[in-house]
Coordinates of C-alpha atoms in Angstrom, one line a residue:
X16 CA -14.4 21.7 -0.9
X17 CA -11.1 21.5 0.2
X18 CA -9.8 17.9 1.9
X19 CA -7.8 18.5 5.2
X20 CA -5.4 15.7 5.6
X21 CA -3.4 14.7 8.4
X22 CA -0.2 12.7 7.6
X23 CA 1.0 9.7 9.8
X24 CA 4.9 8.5 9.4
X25 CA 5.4 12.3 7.7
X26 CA 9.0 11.8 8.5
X27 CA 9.1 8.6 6.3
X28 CA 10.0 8.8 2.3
X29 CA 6.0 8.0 1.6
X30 CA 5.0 9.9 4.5
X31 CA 7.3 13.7 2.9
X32 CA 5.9 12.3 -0.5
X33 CA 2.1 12.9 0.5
X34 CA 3.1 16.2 2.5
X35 CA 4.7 17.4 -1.2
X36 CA 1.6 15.6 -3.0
X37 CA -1.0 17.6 -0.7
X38 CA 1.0 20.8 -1.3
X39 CA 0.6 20.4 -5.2
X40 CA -3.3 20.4 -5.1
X41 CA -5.6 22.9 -4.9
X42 CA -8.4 21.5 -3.2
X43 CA -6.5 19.8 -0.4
X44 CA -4.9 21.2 2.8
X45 CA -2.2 20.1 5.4
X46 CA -3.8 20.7 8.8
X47 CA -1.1 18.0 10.7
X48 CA 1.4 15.7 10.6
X49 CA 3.1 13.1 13.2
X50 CA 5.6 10.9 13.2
X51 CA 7.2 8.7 15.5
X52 CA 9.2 9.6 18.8
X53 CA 12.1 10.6 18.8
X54 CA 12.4 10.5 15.1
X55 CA 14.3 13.4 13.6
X56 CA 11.3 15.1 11.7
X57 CA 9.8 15.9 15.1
X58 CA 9.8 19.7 15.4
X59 CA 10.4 20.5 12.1
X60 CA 8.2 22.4 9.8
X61 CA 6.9 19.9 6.9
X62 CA 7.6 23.0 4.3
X63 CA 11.3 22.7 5.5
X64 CA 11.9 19.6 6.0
X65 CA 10.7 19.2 2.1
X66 CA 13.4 22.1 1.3
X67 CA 10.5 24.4 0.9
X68 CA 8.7 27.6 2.1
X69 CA 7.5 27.5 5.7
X70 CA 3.8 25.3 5.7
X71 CA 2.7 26.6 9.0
X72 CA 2.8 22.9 10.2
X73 CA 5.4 21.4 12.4
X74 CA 5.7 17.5 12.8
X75 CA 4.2 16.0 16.4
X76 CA 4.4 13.4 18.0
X77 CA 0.7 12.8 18.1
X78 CA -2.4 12.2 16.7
X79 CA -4.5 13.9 19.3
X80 CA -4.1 17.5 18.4
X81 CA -3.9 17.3 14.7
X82 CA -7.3 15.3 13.8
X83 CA -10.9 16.5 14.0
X84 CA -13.9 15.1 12.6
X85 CA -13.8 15.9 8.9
X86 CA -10.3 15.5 8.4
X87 CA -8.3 12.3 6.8
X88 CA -5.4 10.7 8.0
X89 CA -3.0 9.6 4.9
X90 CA -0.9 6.6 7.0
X91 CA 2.2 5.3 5.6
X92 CA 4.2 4.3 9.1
X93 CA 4.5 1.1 10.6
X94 CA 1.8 -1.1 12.0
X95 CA 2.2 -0.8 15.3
X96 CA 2.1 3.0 14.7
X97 CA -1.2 2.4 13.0
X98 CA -2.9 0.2 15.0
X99 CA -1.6 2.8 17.6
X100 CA -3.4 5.3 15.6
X101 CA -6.8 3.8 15.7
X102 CA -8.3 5.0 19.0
X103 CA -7.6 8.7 17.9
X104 CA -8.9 8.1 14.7
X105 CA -12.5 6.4 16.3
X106 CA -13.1 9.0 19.1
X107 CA -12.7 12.3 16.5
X108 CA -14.6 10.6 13.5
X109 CA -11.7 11.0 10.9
X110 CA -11.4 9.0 8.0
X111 CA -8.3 6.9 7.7
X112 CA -6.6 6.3 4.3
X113 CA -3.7 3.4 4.9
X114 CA -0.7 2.1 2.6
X115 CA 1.1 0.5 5.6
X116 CA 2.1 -3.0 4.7
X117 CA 2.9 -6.4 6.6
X118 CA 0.5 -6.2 9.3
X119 CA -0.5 -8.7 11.4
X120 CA -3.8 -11.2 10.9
X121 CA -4.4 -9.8 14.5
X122 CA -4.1 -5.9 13.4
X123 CA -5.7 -6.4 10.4
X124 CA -8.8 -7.9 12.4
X125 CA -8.4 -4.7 14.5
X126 CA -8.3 -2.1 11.4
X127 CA -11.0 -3.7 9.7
X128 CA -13.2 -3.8 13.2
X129 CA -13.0 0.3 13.1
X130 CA -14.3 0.8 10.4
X131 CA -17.5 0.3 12.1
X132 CA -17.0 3.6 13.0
X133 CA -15.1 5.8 10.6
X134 CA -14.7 5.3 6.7
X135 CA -10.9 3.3 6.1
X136 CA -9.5 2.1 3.3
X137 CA -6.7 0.0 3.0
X138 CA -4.6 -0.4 -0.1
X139 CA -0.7 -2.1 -0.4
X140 CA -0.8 0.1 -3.9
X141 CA -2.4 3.6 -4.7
X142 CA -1.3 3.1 -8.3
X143 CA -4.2 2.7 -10.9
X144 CA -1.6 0.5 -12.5
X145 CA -1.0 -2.1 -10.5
X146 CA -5.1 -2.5 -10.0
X147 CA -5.2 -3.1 -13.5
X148 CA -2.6 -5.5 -12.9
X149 CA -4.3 -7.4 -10.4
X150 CA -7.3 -8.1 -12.9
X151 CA -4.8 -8.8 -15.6
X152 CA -3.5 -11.4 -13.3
X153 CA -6.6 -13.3 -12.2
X154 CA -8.0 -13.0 -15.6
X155 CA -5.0 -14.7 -17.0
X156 CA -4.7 -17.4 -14.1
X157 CA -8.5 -18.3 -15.1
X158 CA -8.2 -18.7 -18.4
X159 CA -4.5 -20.8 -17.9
X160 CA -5.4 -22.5 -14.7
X161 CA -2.9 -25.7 -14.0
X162 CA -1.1 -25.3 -17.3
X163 CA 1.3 -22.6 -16.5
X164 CA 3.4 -22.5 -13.1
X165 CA 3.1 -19.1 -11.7
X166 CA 5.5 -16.8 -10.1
X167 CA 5.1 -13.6 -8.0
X168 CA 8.3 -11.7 -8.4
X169 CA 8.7 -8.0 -6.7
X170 CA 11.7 -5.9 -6.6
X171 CA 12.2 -2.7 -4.2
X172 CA 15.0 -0.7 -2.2
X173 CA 17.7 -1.9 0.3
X174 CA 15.3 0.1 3.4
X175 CA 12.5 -1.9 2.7
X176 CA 11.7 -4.6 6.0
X177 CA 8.7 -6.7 4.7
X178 CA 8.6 -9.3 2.6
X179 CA 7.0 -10.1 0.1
X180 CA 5.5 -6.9 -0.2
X181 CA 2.2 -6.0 0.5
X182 CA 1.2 -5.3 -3.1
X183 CA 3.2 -8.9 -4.3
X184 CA 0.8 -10.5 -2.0
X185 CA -2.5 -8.5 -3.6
X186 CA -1.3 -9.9 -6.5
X187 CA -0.4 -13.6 -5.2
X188 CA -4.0 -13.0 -4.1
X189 CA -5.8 -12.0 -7.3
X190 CA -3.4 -15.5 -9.0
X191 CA -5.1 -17.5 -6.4
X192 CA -8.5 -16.0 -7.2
X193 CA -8.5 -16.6 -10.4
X194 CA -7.1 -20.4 -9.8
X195 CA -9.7 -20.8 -7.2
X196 CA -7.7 -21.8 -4.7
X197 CA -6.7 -20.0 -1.4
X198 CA -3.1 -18.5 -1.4
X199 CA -2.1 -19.3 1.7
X200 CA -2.3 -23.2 1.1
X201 CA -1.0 -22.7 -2.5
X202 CA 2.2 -20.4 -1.8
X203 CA 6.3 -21.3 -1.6
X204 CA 7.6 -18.3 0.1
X205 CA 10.9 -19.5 -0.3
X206 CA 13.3 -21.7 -1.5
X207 CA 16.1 -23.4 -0.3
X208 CA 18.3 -27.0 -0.8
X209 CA 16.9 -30.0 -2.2
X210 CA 13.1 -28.7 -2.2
X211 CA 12.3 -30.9 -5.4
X212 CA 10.1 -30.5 -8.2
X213 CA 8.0 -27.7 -8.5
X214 CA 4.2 -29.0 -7.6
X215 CA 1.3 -28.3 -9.5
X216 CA -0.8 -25.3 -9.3
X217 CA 2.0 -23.4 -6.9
X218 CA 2.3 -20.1 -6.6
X219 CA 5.8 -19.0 -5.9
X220 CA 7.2 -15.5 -4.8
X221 CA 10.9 -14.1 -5.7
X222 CA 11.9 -11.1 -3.3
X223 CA 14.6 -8.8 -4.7
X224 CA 16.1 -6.1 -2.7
X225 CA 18.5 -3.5 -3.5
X226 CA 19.4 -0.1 -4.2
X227 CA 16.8 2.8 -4.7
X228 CA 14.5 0.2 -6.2
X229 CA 10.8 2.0 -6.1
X230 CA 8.7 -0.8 -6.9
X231 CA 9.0 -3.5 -9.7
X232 CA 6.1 -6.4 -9.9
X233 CA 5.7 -9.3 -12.3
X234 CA 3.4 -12.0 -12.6
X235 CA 5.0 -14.6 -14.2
X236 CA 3.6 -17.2 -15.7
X237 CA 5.6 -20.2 -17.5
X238 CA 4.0 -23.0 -19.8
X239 CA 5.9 -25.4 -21.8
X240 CA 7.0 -23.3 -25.0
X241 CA 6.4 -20.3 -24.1
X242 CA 6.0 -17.5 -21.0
X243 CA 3.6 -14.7 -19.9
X244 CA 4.8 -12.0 -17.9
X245 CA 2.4 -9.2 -16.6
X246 CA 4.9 -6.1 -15.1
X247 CA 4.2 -3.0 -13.5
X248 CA 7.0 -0.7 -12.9
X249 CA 7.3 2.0 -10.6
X250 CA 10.0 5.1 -11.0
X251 CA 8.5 7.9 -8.8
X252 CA 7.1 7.0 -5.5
X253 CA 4.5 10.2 -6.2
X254 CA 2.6 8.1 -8.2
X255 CA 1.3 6.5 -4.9
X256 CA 1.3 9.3 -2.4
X257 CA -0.8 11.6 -5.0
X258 CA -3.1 8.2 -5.1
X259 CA -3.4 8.2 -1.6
X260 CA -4.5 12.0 -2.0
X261 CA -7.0 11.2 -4.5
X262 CA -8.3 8.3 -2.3
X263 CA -8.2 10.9 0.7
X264 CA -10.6 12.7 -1.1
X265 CA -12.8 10.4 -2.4
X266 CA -13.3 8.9 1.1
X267 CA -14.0 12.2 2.8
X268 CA -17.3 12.1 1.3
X269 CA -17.9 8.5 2.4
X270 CA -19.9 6.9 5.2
X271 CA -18.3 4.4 7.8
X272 CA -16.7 1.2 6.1
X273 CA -14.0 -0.7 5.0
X274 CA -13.3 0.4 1.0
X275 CA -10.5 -0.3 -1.3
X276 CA -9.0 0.7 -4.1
X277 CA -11.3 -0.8 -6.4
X278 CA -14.3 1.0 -4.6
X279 CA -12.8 4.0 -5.1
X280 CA -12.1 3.5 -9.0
X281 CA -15.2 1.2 -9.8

């Protein structure tokens, strides 16, 4: 059976990646896409504005006529957008697969509160990867624990507004996991003047941006003699938009909840 998917931020670089990841498959099908107003995808035919053939969809500026029950949304916009999204989502009884990063406690709360009604999940990474990472991670902060000062450090392109980035703080999280500690309490975001010594069982995060930088994460960890990194590079942003696709799938077939990644691969 074939999954029709709705795209949300299609005008976006993740947003034309899922269009062109939907468009390689088979057993999936392009049946809307929207994007923000007054953006300069509205209007346009997604096969076009990929430098393709004609689709037969053209970019709106709204949910409402491009979602049905039965259909997924792929999101990859802004928060607002999403949380925006959510109403549209609820009252047709789509399923909503989400990559949009640095949201809220507040909008997280709110995304996570519809999925009483409608299967979501939520990942900062569709890349198999950087899962494998994350266990990787907490694995090695349980077995090192207070013997090796750990560092989150993420790399990615000059367009890029949050920070760290979503999948830096999955893996900050996984660290802190494995420490047993929370994150939040444990973190230096940044760093600045006389900040003295580095404390004990910190969890610091470097933010690099620059360039066409797709995505670069390391888990650092630094003992006395010798160093532990854990790196997961990215060099095609397709990797994640034909994740999402996968994970589009997956969850079309799921009842209402709030699922991750890890559901989806365990």
């Amino acid at each position: 059976m074939s999954t029709k998917v709705c795209v949300l931020g299609a005008g976006g670089r993740m947003g034309q990646s899922v269009i062109r990841a939907v468009s390689e498959r088979d057993d999936a099908t392009l049946v809307g896409a929207v994007d923000r107003l007054a953006g300069p995808a509205l209007g346009k035919d997604c096969g076009r504005l990929l430098g393709l053939d004609a689709m037969g969809i053209t970019v709106a500026d709204s949910l409402d006529a491009a979602i049905t029950a039965g259909v997924v949304v792929i999101d990859f916009s802004a928060p607002d957008a999403l949380i925006s999204a959510l109403p549209a989502v609820q009252a047709t009884g789509a399923a909503l697969v989400t990559g949009t990063t640095g949201l809220s406690p507040e909008q997280l709360t709110r995304l996570e509160a519809a999925a009483a009604d409608v299967p979501i999940l939520r990942a900062d990474n569709f890349s198999v990867g950087v899962v494998l990472m994350r266990l990787l991670a907490r694995r090695a902060a349980e077995l090192l624990g207070a013997s090796a000062d750990v560092e989150i450090i993420e790399a990615h392109h000059r367009r890029k507004v949050d920070a760290p980035s979503g999948t830096a703080l999955a893996v900050g999280h996984s660290v802190a996991a494995g420490l047993g500690v929370e994150l939040d309490a444990n973190a230096d975001w940044s760093r600045h003047g006389q900040v003295g010594a580095r404390g004990t069982g910190r969890i610091g995060f470097s933010v690099i941006r620059g360039g066409d930088i797709v995505g670069e994460h390391t888990a650092l960890f630094a003992m006395d003699g010798e160093r532990l990194e854990i790196t997961h590079r990215a060099t095609d942003r397709m990797i994640f938009a034909r994740g999402a696709v996968r994970a589009a799938a997956w969850l079309a077939e799921q009842s209402p909840g709030f699922y991750t990644l890890e559901d989806m691969l365990s």
